[in-house]
Coordinates of C-alpha atoms in Angstrom, one line a residue:
Chain A
X1 CA 10.1 27.1 -10.9
X2 CA 12.3 24.3 -9.5
X3 CA 11.4 20.7 -9.9
X4 CA 10.9 20.5 -6.2
X5 CA 10.7 23.4 -3.8
X6 CA 10.4 23.1 0.0
X7 CA 9.5 26.2 1.9
X8 CA 9.8 26.6 5.6
X9 CA 8.9 22.9 6.3
X10 CA 8.4 21.9 9.9
X11 CA 7.5 18.4 11.0
X12 CA 6.7 17.5 14.6
X13 CA 6.1 13.9 15.5
X14 CA 4.8 13.3 19.0
X15 CA 6.5 16.0 21.0
X16 CA 9.7 16.0 19.0
X17 CA 10.3 18.5 16.3
X18 CA 12.0 16.4 13.7
X19 CA 12.4 19.1 11.0
X20 CA 12.6 22.8 11.6
X21 CA 12.2 25.5 8.9
X22 CA 13.6 23.5 6.0
X23 CA 14.1 25.3 2.8
X24 CA 15.3 23.2 -0.1
X25 CA 15.2 23.2 -3.9
X26 CA 16.0 20.5 -6.4
X27 CA 16.5 21.4 -10.0
X28 CA 16.3 19.1 -13.1
X29 CA 19.5 17.2 -13.8
X30 CA 21.1 18.0 -10.4
X31 CA 22.2 15.5 -7.7
X32 CA 21.6 16.8 -4.2
X33 CA 22.7 14.7 -1.2
X34 CA 21.4 15.0 2.4
X35 CA 24.0 14.2 5.0
X36 CA 23.6 14.3 8.7
X37 CA 23.8 12.0 11.8
X38 CA 21.2 9.4 12.6
X39 CA 18.0 10.9 13.7
X40 CA 18.7 14.2 12.0
X41 CA 15.5 14.0 9.9
X42 CA 16.8 12.9 6.6
X43 CA 14.4 10.1 6.0
X44 CA 11.5 12.1 7.5
X45 CA 12.3 14.8 4.9
X46 CA 12.1 12.3 2.0
X47 CA 9.0 10.7 3.5
X48 CA 7.3 14.1 3.7
X49 CA 8.1 14.7 0.0
X50 CA 6.3 11.5 -1.0
X51 CA 3.4 12.4 1.4
X52 CA 3.9 9.7 4.0
X53 CA 4.5 12.3 6.7
X54 CA 2.3 15.4 6.8
X55 CA 4.1 18.6 7.5
X56 CA 3.1 20.6 10.7
X57 CA 3.7 23.8 8.7
X58 CA 5.4 24.9 5.6
X59 CA 4.8 23.8 2.0
X60 CA 6.2 21.4 -0.5
X61 CA 5.8 22.4 -4.1
X62 CA 6.3 19.9 -6.9
X63 CA 6.3 20.9 -10.5
X64 CA 3.1 20.1 -12.3
X65 CA 3.0 16.4 -13.3
X66 CA 6.3 15.7 -11.6
X67 CA 6.8 11.9 -11.3
X68 CA 8.6 10.6 -8.3
X69 CA 10.8 7.5 -8.2
X70 CA 11.4 6.4 -4.6
X71 CA 13.8 3.9 -3.0
X72 CA 12.8 3.4 0.6
X73 CA 15.3 3.0 3.4
X74 CA 14.1 -0.4 4.4
X75 CA 12.0 -3.0 2.5
X76 CA 11.6 -6.4 3.9
X77 CA 9.7 -8.8 1.8
X78 CA 7.6 -11.3 3.7
X79 CA 8.8 -14.8 2.8
X80 CA 5.2 -15.9 2.3
X81 CA 4.8 -13.5 -0.6
X82 CA 6.1 -15.0 -3.8
X83 CA 7.4 -12.3 -6.1
X84 CA 9.4 -12.3 -9.3
X85 CA 11.5 -9.4 -10.3
X86 CA 9.4 -8.7 -13.3
X87 CA 6.2 -8.7 -11.3
X88 CA 7.7 -6.4 -8.7
X89 CA 8.7 -3.9 -11.4
X90 CA 5.2 -4.0 -12.8
X91 CA 3.7 -2.8 -9.5
X92 CA 1.4 -0.9 -9.4
X93 CA 1.2 -0.3 -13.1
X94 CA 2.0 -2.8 -16.0
X95 CA 4.8 -1.9 -18.3
X96 CA 6.1 -3.4 -21.5
X97 CA 8.7 -6.1 -21.4
X98 CA 11.2 -3.8 -23.1
X99 CA 10.6 -1.1 -20.5
X100 CA 11.3 -3.6 -17.7
X101 CA 14.5 -4.8 -19.4
X102 CA 15.6 -1.2 -20.0
X103 CA 15.1 -0.3 -16.3
X104 CA 17.0 -3.3 -15.2
X105 CA 19.9 -2.4 -17.6
X106 CA 19.8 1.2 -16.3
X107 CA 20.1 -0.1 -12.8
X108 CA 23.0 -2.3 -13.8
X109 CA 21.4 -5.7 -13.2
X110 CA 20.1 -6.9 -16.6
X111 CA 18.5 -10.3 -17.2
X112 CA 17.1 -11.2 -13.8
X113 CA 13.4 -10.8 -14.7
X114 CA 12.3 -14.3 -13.7
X115 CA 14.2 -14.6 -10.5
X116 CA 12.5 -14.6 -7.1
X117 CA 13.2 -11.4 -5.1
X118 CA 13.8 -13.6 -2.0
X119 CA 16.7 -15.3 -3.8
X120 CA 18.6 -12.0 -4.5
X121 CA 21.5 -10.7 -2.5
X122 CA 21.2 -7.5 -0.6
X123 CA 23.1 -5.6 -3.3
X124 CA 21.1 -7.0 -6.1
X125 CA 17.9 -6.1 -4.2
X126 CA 19.0 -2.5 -3.9
X127 CA 19.5 -2.4 -7.7
X128 CA 16.1 -3.9 -8.2
X129 CA 14.6 -1.1 -6.0
X130 CA 16.5 1.4 -8.1
X131 CA 15.1 -0.2 -11.3
X132 CA 11.6 0.0 -10.0
X133 CA 12.1 3.6 -9.1
X134 CA 13.2 4.2 -12.7
X135 CA 10.1 2.4 -14.3
X136 CA 8.0 5.5 -14.8
X137 CA 10.8 7.6 -16.1
X138 CA 10.7 9.8 -12.9
X139 CA 11.3 13.5 -13.0
X140 CA 12.8 13.3 -9.5
X141 CA 14.5 10.3 -7.9
X142 CA 14.4 10.1 -4.1
X143 CA 17.0 7.6 -2.7
X144 CA 17.0 6.8 1.0
X145 CA 20.4 5.2 1.7
X146 CA 20.1 3.3 -1.5
X147 CA 23.6 1.9 -1.3
X148 CA 23.2 0.0 2.0
X149 CA 24.2 -3.6 1.6
X150 CA 26.6 -2.8 -1.3
X151 CA 30.3 -3.4 -1.0
X152 CA 32.7 -0.5 -1.9
X153 CA 32.9 -1.5 -5.5
X154 CA 29.1 -1.7 -5.6
X155 CA 28.8 1.7 -4.1
X156 CA 31.1 3.3 -6.6
X157 CA 29.2 1.6 -9.5
X158 CA 25.9 2.6 -8.0
X159 CA 26.7 6.3 -7.9
X160 CA 28.1 6.1 -11.5
X161 CA 24.7 4.6 -12.5
X162 CA 22.8 7.4 -10.8
X163 CA 25.0 9.9 -12.6
X164 CA 24.3 8.2 -15.9
X165 CA 20.6 8.0 -15.2
X166 CA 20.2 11.7 -14.4
X167 CA 21.9 12.4 -17.7
X168 CA 19.7 10.0 -19.7
X169 CA 16.4 10.9 -18.0
X170 CA 17.3 14.4 -17.1
X171 CA 15.8 13.9 -13.7
X172 CA 16.7 15.6 -10.4
X173 CA 18.1 13.3 -7.7
X174 CA 17.7 13.8 -4.0
X175 CA 19.4 11.2 -1.9
X176 CA 20.3 10.4 1.7
X177 CA 23.8 8.9 2.2
X178 CA 26.3 8.1 4.9
X179 CA 29.2 7.5 2.5
X180 CA 30.6 10.9 3.0
X181 CA 33.7 10.3 0.9
X182 CA 31.7 9.2 -2.1
X183 CA 28.9 11.7 -1.6
X184 CA 31.4 14.6 -1.8
X185 CA 32.5 13.3 -5.2
X186 CA 29.2 12.3 -6.6
X187 CA 26.9 15.3 -5.7
X188 CA 26.4 18.7 -7.2
X189 CA 25.1 20.0 -4.0
X190 CA 25.3 18.7 -0.4
X191 CA 22.7 19.6 2.3
X192 CA 23.9 19.1 5.8
X193 CA 20.9 18.3 8.0
X194 CA 20.5 18.2 11.7
X195 CA 16.8 19.0 12.3
X196 CA 17.4 22.2 10.4
X197 CA 19.6 22.9 7.4
X198 CA 23.1 23.5 8.9
X199 CA 24.6 24.4 5.7
X200 CA 24.3 23.7 2.0
X201 CA 26.2 24.3 -1.2
X202 CA 28.8 22.6 -3.3
X203 CA 30.6 19.8 -1.6
X204 CA 33.7 21.9 -1.2
X205 CA 31.9 24.7 0.4
X206 CA 30.0 22.4 2.8
X207 CA 33.1 20.6 3.9
X208 CA 34.8 23.9 4.6
X209 CA 31.8 25.3 6.6
X210 CA 32.2 25.3 10.4
X211 CA 28.6 23.9 10.8
X212 CA 29.6 20.8 8.9
X213 CA 32.8 20.4 10.8
X214 CA 30.9 20.8 14.0
X215 CA 28.6 18.0 13.1
X216 CA 31.1 15.6 11.6
X217 CA 34.5 16.8 12.7
X218 CA 34.7 18.2 16.2
X219 CA 32.0 16.2 17.8
X220 CA 34.1 13.1 17.2
X221 CA 32.4 10.8 19.7
X222 CA 29.1 11.2 17.9
X223 CA 30.7 10.9 14.5
X224 CA 32.5 7.8 15.4
X225 CA 29.5 6.1 16.9
X226 CA 27.6 6.9 13.8
X227 CA 30.3 5.5 11.6
X228 CA 30.7 2.3 13.7
X229 CA 27.0 1.7 13.3
X230 CA 27.2 2.0 9.6
X231 CA 30.2 -0.3 9.3
X232 CA 28.6 -3.0 11.2
X233 CA 26.3 -3.4 8.2
X234 CA 28.9 -3.0 5.6
X235 CA 32.3 -4.4 6.0
X236 CA 34.1 -3.0 3.0
X237 CA 33.4 0.5 2.0
X238 CA 35.7 2.2 4.4
X239 CA 38.5 0.6 2.6
X240 CA 38.0 2.8 -0.4
X241 CA 40.2 5.2 1.6
X242 CA 43.1 2.9 1.0
X243 CA 44.5 3.0 -2.5
X244 CA 45.4 -0.7 -2.2
X245 CA 41.8 -1.6 -2.0
X246 CA 40.6 0.8 -4.5
X247 CA 42.5 -0.9 -7.3
X248 CA 40.2 -2.8 -9.6
X249 CA 41.7 -6.2 -8.9
X250 CA 38.9 -8.7 -9.4
X251 CA 36.5 -6.9 -11.6
X252 CA 35.0 -8.0 -15.0
X253 CA 36.4 -6.0 -17.8
X254 CA 33.2 -4.3 -18.8
X255 CA 32.4 -0.8 -17.6
X256 CA 34.7 2.0 -16.8
X257 CA 37.4 1.6 -14.2
X258 CA 36.4 2.9 -10.8
X259 CA 37.4 6.5 -10.3
X260 CA 40.5 6.9 -8.3
X261 CA 39.5 10.6 -8.2
X262 CA 38.6 10.1 -4.6
X263 CA 42.2 10.7 -3.6
X264 CA 42.6 14.3 -4.4
X265 CA 39.3 15.2 -2.8
X266 CA 40.3 13.3 0.3
X267 CA 43.6 15.0 0.5
X268 CA 41.9 18.3 0.2
X269 CA 39.5 17.6 3.0
X270 CA 42.2 16.2 5.2
X271 CA 44.1 19.5 4.8
X272 CA 41.1 21.7 5.4
X273 CA 39.7 20.1 8.5
X274 CA 41.8 17.5 10.0
X275 CA 39.7 15.7 12.5
X276 CA 36.8 14.3 10.5
X277 CA 38.1 11.8 7.9
X278 CA 41.4 11.1 9.6
X279 CA 39.6 10.1 12.8
X280 CA 36.9 8.2 11.0
X281 CA 39.1 6.2 8.7
X282 CA 41.4 4.5 11.2
X283 CA 38.6 3.7 13.6
X284 CA 36.5 2.4 10.8
X285 CA 39.3 0.1 9.8
X286 CA 39.5 -1.0 13.3
X287 CA 36.0 -2.4 13.4
X288 CA 36.6 -5.0 10.8
Chain B
X1 CA -24.8 -43.0 -4.8
X2 CA -23.0 -40.1 -6.6
X3 CA -26.0 -39.4 -8.7
X4 CA -28.1 -39.2 -5.5
X5 CA -25.6 -36.7 -4.1
X6 CA -25.7 -34.4 -7.0
X7 CA -29.5 -34.4 -7.3
X8 CA -29.9 -33.8 -3.6
X9 CA -30.8 -30.1 -3.6
X10 CA -29.4 -29.3 -0.2
X11 CA -26.1 -30.9 -1.1
X12 CA -25.9 -28.9 -4.3
X13 CA -26.7 -25.7 -2.3
X14 CA -24.1 -26.6 0.3
X15 CA -21.5 -27.3 -2.4
X16 CA -22.2 -24.0 -4.2
X17 CA -22.0 -22.1 -0.9
X18 CA -18.7 -23.8 0.0
X19 CA -17.2 -23.0 -3.4
X20 CA -18.3 -19.4 -3.3
X21 CA -16.9 -18.8 0.2
X22 CA -13.6 -20.6 -0.7
X23 CA -13.3 -18.4 -3.9
X24 CA -13.8 -15.2 -1.9
X25 CA -11.6 -16.3 1.0
X26 CA -8.7 -17.3 -1.2
X27 CA -7.3 -13.9 -2.4
X28 CA -8.2 -12.3 0.9
X29 CA -6.5 -15.1 2.8
X30 CA -3.3 -14.5 0.7
X31 CA -3.3 -10.9 2.0
X32 CA -4.0 -12.1 5.6
X33 CA -0.9 -14.4 5.2
X34 CA 1.3 -11.8 3.5
X35 CA 0.4 -9.0 6.0
X36 CA 0.5 -11.3 9.0
X37 CA -3.1 -10.6 9.9
X38 CA -4.1 -14.1 11.1
X39 CA -5.0 -12.9 14.6
X40 CA -6.8 -10.0 13.0
X41 CA -9.0 -12.5 11.2
X42 CA -9.6 -14.4 14.4
X43 CA -10.7 -11.3 16.2
X44 CA -13.1 -10.3 13.4
X45 CA -14.5 -13.8 13.2
X46 CA -15.0 -14.2 16.9
X47 CA -16.8 -10.9 17.1
X48 CA -19.4 -12.5 14.8
X49 CA -20.8 -14.5 17.7
X50 CA -21.3 -11.2 19.6
X51 CA -23.1 -10.0 16.4
X52 CA -25.3 -13.1 16.3
X53 CA -26.3 -12.6 20.0
X54 CA -27.0 -8.8 19.5
X55 CA -29.1 -9.3 16.4
X56 CA -31.2 -12.0 18.1
X57 CA -31.6 -9.7 21.2
X58 CA -32.7 -6.9 18.9
X59 CA -34.5 -9.3 16.6
X60 CA -32.8 -7.9 13.5
X61 CA -31.3 -9.9 10.6
X62 CA -28.4 -12.0 11.8
X63 CA -26.4 -11.2 8.7
X64 CA -26.7 -7.5 9.3
X65 CA -25.8 -7.9 13.0
X66 CA -22.7 -10.0 12.2
X67 CA -21.6 -7.7 9.4
X68 CA -21.9 -4.6 11.6
X69 CA -20.1 -6.1 14.7
X70 CA -17.4 -7.7 12.6
X71 CA -16.8 -4.4 10.8
X72 CA -16.6 -2.5 14.1
X73 CA -14.2 -5.0 15.5
X74 CA -12.0 -5.0 12.3
X75 CA -12.0 -1.2 12.3
X76 CA -11.1 -1.0 16.0
X77 CA -8.2 -3.4 15.5
X78 CA -7.0 -1.4 12.5
X79 CA -7.1 1.8 14.4
X80 CA -5.3 0.4 17.4
X81 CA -2.7 -1.4 15.3
X82 CA -1.1 2.0 14.3
X83 CA -0.6 3.1 17.8
X84 CA 2.2 1.0 19.2
X85 CA 0.2 -1.4 21.4
X86 CA 1.6 -4.9 21.9
X87 CA -0.5 -6.2 19.1
X88 CA -0.6 -10.0 19.8
X89 CA -1.7 -9.4 23.4
X90 CA -4.3 -6.8 22.4
X91 CA -5.7 -9.0 19.7
X92 CA -5.8 -12.0 22.0
X93 CA -7.8 -9.9 24.5
X94 CA -10.2 -8.6 21.9
X95 CA -10.7 -11.9 20.0
X96 CA -11.5 -14.0 23.0
X97 CA -13.4 -11.4 24.9
X98 CA -15.6 -10.8 21.9
X99 CA -16.3 -14.6 21.8
X100 CA -16.9 -14.8 25.5
X101 CA -19.2 -11.7 25.6
X102 CA -21.1 -13.2 22.7
X103 CA -21.6 -16.5 24.4
X104 CA -22.8 -14.9 27.6
X105 CA -25.1 -12.5 25.7
X106 CA -26.6 -15.5 23.9
X107 CA -27.5 -17.1 27.3
X108 CA -29.5 -14.1 28.2
X109 CA -31.8 -14.6 25.2
X110 CA -35.3 -15.1 26.6
X111 CA -37.2 -18.2 25.5
X112 CA -35.4 -19.1 22.3
X113 CA -32.8 -21.8 22.6
X114 CA -30.5 -21.2 19.7
X115 CA -28.2 -23.8 18.2
X116 CA -24.8 -22.3 19.2
X117 CA -22.9 -25.1 17.5
X118 CA -24.3 -24.0 14.2
X119 CA -22.7 -20.6 14.7
X120 CA -19.4 -21.8 16.1
X121 CA -18.8 -24.6 13.6
X122 CA -21.2 -23.8 10.7
X123 CA -24.1 -25.6 9.3
X124 CA -23.5 -25.7 5.6
X125 CA -26.1 -28.4 5.0
X126 CA -28.8 -26.0 6.2
X127 CA -28.0 -23.3 3.6
X128 CA -31.3 -22.0 2.2
X129 CA -31.8 -20.4 -1.1
X130 CA -31.8 -17.0 0.5
X131 CA -28.6 -17.9 2.3
X132 CA -27.1 -19.0 -1.0
X133 CA -28.1 -15.7 -2.6
X134 CA -26.5 -13.7 0.2
X135 CA -23.3 -15.8 0.1
X136 CA -23.1 -15.3 -3.6
X137 CA -23.6 -11.5 -3.3
X138 CA -21.0 -11.2 -0.6
X139 CA -18.6 -13.5 -2.4
X140 CA -18.9 -11.5 -5.7
X141 CA -18.6 -8.2 -3.8
X142 CA -15.3 -9.3 -2.1
X143 CA -13.8 -10.9 -5.2
X144 CA -14.7 -7.8 -7.2
X145 CA -13.3 -5.5 -4.6
X146 CA -10.0 -7.4 -4.3
X147 CA -9.7 -7.7 -8.1
X148 CA -10.3 -4.0 -8.5
X149 CA -7.7 -3.0 -5.9
X150 CA -5.3 -5.8 -6.5
X151 CA -2.2 -3.9 -7.6
X152 CA -2.7 -1.2 -5.1
X153 CA -3.2 -3.7 -2.3
X154 CA -0.1 -5.6 -3.3
X155 CA 2.0 -2.4 -3.5
X156 CA 0.8 -1.3 -0.1
X157 CA 1.5 -4.8 1.3
X158 CA 5.1 -4.6 0.1
X159 CA 5.9 -1.2 1.6
X160 CA 3.6 1.7 2.6
X161 CA 6.1 4.4 1.6
X162 CA 6.6 2.7 -1.8
X163 CA 2.8 2.8 -2.2
X164 CA 2.6 6.5 -1.2
X165 CA 5.3 7.4 -3.7
X166 CA 3.1 5.8 -6.4
X167 CA 0.1 7.8 -5.3
X168 CA -1.6 5.0 -3.4
X169 CA -3.0 5.6 0.0
X170 CA -2.1 2.6 2.2
X171 CA -4.8 3.4 4.7
X172 CA -7.5 3.2 2.1
X173 CA -6.2 -0.1 0.9
X174 CA -6.2 -1.3 4.5
X175 CA -9.8 -0.3 4.7
X176 CA -10.6 -2.4 1.6
X177 CA -9.1 -5.4 3.4
X178 CA -11.0 -4.7 6.6
X179 CA -14.3 -4.4 4.8
X180 CA -13.7 -7.5 2.8
X181 CA -12.8 -9.4 5.9
X182 CA -16.0 -8.4 7.6
X183 CA -18.0 -9.4 4.6
X184 CA -16.3 -12.8 4.3
X185 CA -16.8 -13.5 8.0
X186 CA -20.5 -12.6 7.7
X187 CA -21.1 -14.9 4.8
X188 CA -18.8 -17.7 5.9
X189 CA -20.4 -18.0 9.3
X190 CA -23.0 -20.4 7.9
X191 CA -20.4 -22.5 6.1
X192 CA -17.6 -23.1 8.6
X193 CA -18.6 -21.2 11.6
X194 CA -16.9 -18.5 13.6
X195 CA -14.2 -20.6 15.1
X196 CA -12.9 -22.0 11.7
X197 CA -13.2 -19.0 9.4
X198 CA -9.6 -18.1 9.8
X199 CA -8.6 -21.6 8.9
X200 CA -10.4 -21.2 5.6
X201 CA -8.6 -18.0 5.0
X202 CA -5.1 -19.1 5.9
X203 CA -4.7 -22.8 5.1
X204 CA -5.4 -22.7 1.4
X205 CA -3.1 -19.7 1.0
X206 CA -0.3 -21.3 3.0
X207 CA -0.7 -24.5 0.9
X208 CA -0.5 -22.6 -2.3
X209 CA 2.7 -20.8 -1.3
X210 CA 4.8 -23.9 -1.8
X211 CA 4.5 -24.0 -5.5
X212 CA 3.7 -20.5 -6.7
X213 CA 6.1 -17.9 -8.1
X214 CA 3.8 -14.9 -8.4
X215 CA 1.2 -13.4 -6.0
X216 CA -1.5 -13.9 -8.7
X217 CA -0.7 -17.6 -9.1
X218 CA -0.8 -18.0 -5.3
X219 CA -4.3 -16.5 -5.1
X220 CA -5.6 -18.7 -7.9
X221 CA -4.0 -21.8 -6.5
X222 CA -5.5 -20.9 -3.1
X223 CA -8.9 -20.6 -4.6
X224 CA -8.6 -24.0 -6.2
X225 CA -7.3 -25.6 -3.0
X226 CA -10.1 -24.0 -1.0
X227 CA -12.7 -25.2 -3.5
X228 CA -11.4 -28.7 -3.4
X229 CA -11.3 -28.6 0.4
X230 CA -14.9 -27.4 0.7
X231 CA -16.4 -29.8 -1.8
X232 CA -14.2 -32.7 -0.8
X233 CA -14.9 -32.0 2.9
X234 CA -18.6 -31.9 2.2
X235 CA -18.5 -35.3 0.6
X236 CA -16.3 -36.8 3.2
X237 CA -18.6 -35.5 6.0
X238 CA -21.5 -37.1 4.2
X239 CA -19.8 -40.4 3.9
X240 CA -18.2 -40.4 7.3
X241 CA -21.2 -38.8 9.1
X242 CA -18.9 -36.1 10.7
X243 CA -19.6 -32.4 11.3
X244 CA -19.1 -30.6 7.9
X245 CA -17.2 -27.4 8.9
X246 CA -14.5 -29.2 10.8
X247 CA -14.2 -31.9 8.1
X248 CA -13.6 -29.2 5.5
X249 CA -10.8 -27.7 7.6
X250 CA -9.3 -31.2 8.2
X251 CA -9.2 -31.8 4.5
X252 CA -7.5 -28.4 3.9
X253 CA -5.0 -29.2 6.6
X254 CA -4.3 -32.6 5.0
X255 CA -3.6 -30.9 1.7
X256 CA -1.3 -28.4 3.5
X257 CA 0.7 -31.3 5.0
X258 CA 0.9 -33.1 1.7
X259 CA 2.1 -30.0 -0.1
X260 CA 4.7 -29.4 2.6
X261 CA 6.0 -32.9 2.3
X262 CA 6.0 -32.8 -1.5
X263 CA 8.0 -29.5 -1.4
X264 CA 10.5 -31.0 1.0
X265 CA 10.9 -34.2 -1.1
X266 CA 11.3 -32.2 -4.4
X267 CA 13.9 -30.0 -2.8
X268 CA 15.8 -33.1 -1.6
X269 CA 15.6 -34.7 -5.0
X270 CA 16.8 -31.5 -6.8
X271 CA 19.7 -31.2 -4.3
X272 CA 20.7 -34.8 -4.9
X273 CA 20.5 -34.1 -8.6
X274 CA 22.7 -31.0 -8.5
X275 CA 25.2 -32.8 -6.2
X276 CA 25.3 -35.7 -8.6
X277 CA 25.8 -33.4 -11.6
X278 CA 28.5 -31.5 -9.7
X279 CA 30.3 -34.8 -9.0
X280 CA 29.8 -36.0 -12.6

């Protein structure tokens, strides 16, 4: 049986059918990414897996004793709540000091135990959230736009960390992401969601599928609006398209160099379906 | 004079009652501050007056009446809060209408002229042995409840989805807070009165925030500040011959102002220090 298995899941909130007949499986050690425009039900799907949204029909099966590590889409800490990093990672259960240090190292932000959460930058905070999700050695990691607030270097590092974590913990990863170009490189399987599952499979297959091209390629106005929105929060990741910016110019020497492997994939995509990335990239550049 | 104070039985009872209420209110007050439930506290506390009137009308125990009405009010507000009403308006309506209906209901009471001031502003000096036992029981219940649910409450306060993913039901934790709030209101009515209960919840917690780095420290510091405020306020009221409940709140506010000023000064000093070291 799969780690996580979703059968014919439907979710209706108010009068709106958010999710319609979703079938999805996640295996141990596999990275599955949900892509889709805003309002396509990606977060609702993750939230129904953790039990925050109850399905209207259908079933969600988790393997017996399957532990979930979850990074929510939004977490705003009230400034009246004092909270050190170490205390945050010990919620709701206490862990040993070594376990905390280990999780922070795995998330790529070691040695910040005693800092106040409020003093962290957005990117550091996302890593703390990842570290917290790793505390219980989860069997499955659910990441809801975990790279928001990270710059392009941070995003590349983040996905490398996720890749490392799934190998060390052997966990399955189900994530929501808008960074299509990185997603296609970092995922084993991509699920294209738009209320229902439009298409799913390996990144190559999904990008070649007409349903995906409909959603991200041909309906350009929609795709552009959706990208503009993203870039108003993050002013650098679109530049990974450009080799000039992808070079590791101001990076500490530790860690592996960022993968320039993006380029062949990008070329491939550009050949296969011209509109999507070509249209997205120049416009995204334009909004800086 | 001090000796006389300590030996005065009613003063000792008053001090004990004040400390117990402050201890119970402190951790709960922290959650009220963190979850921005100040108005929620007001609505619950103001409903207490309605509870007093109803229990006098039906000649049942005042404590039971207050507990029930506060609980109903708190539950009602909790239920409504999830449904997208404009919360501040709604709470304003409910808090003040509960108070107004309570005051009107009291005026219908046949014969008995009750001392309204005692319920609005508290009458800590009139705390009887039975009152003290009830306050102690309520205080211990609330402290125990919050201590037991602490981690879950804190996780649910941070983020409801995060709590769900850890197997915590945020609605159940909300219920724990609602229940605790109703109990604190019921037992604190005698000490500071319906109008000032929220002050006892919020001011110590807000004062503690300035110099605490973890939620636990903040709750403990709030308890100490609350205890100092109630006992100090009690003494000050005795010396100055002022109403006790309001004096307690005045002292708490004074401590809040002092801590704010101290925090500002220490920040300025540390800024100077770092500027000087940067220059040197």
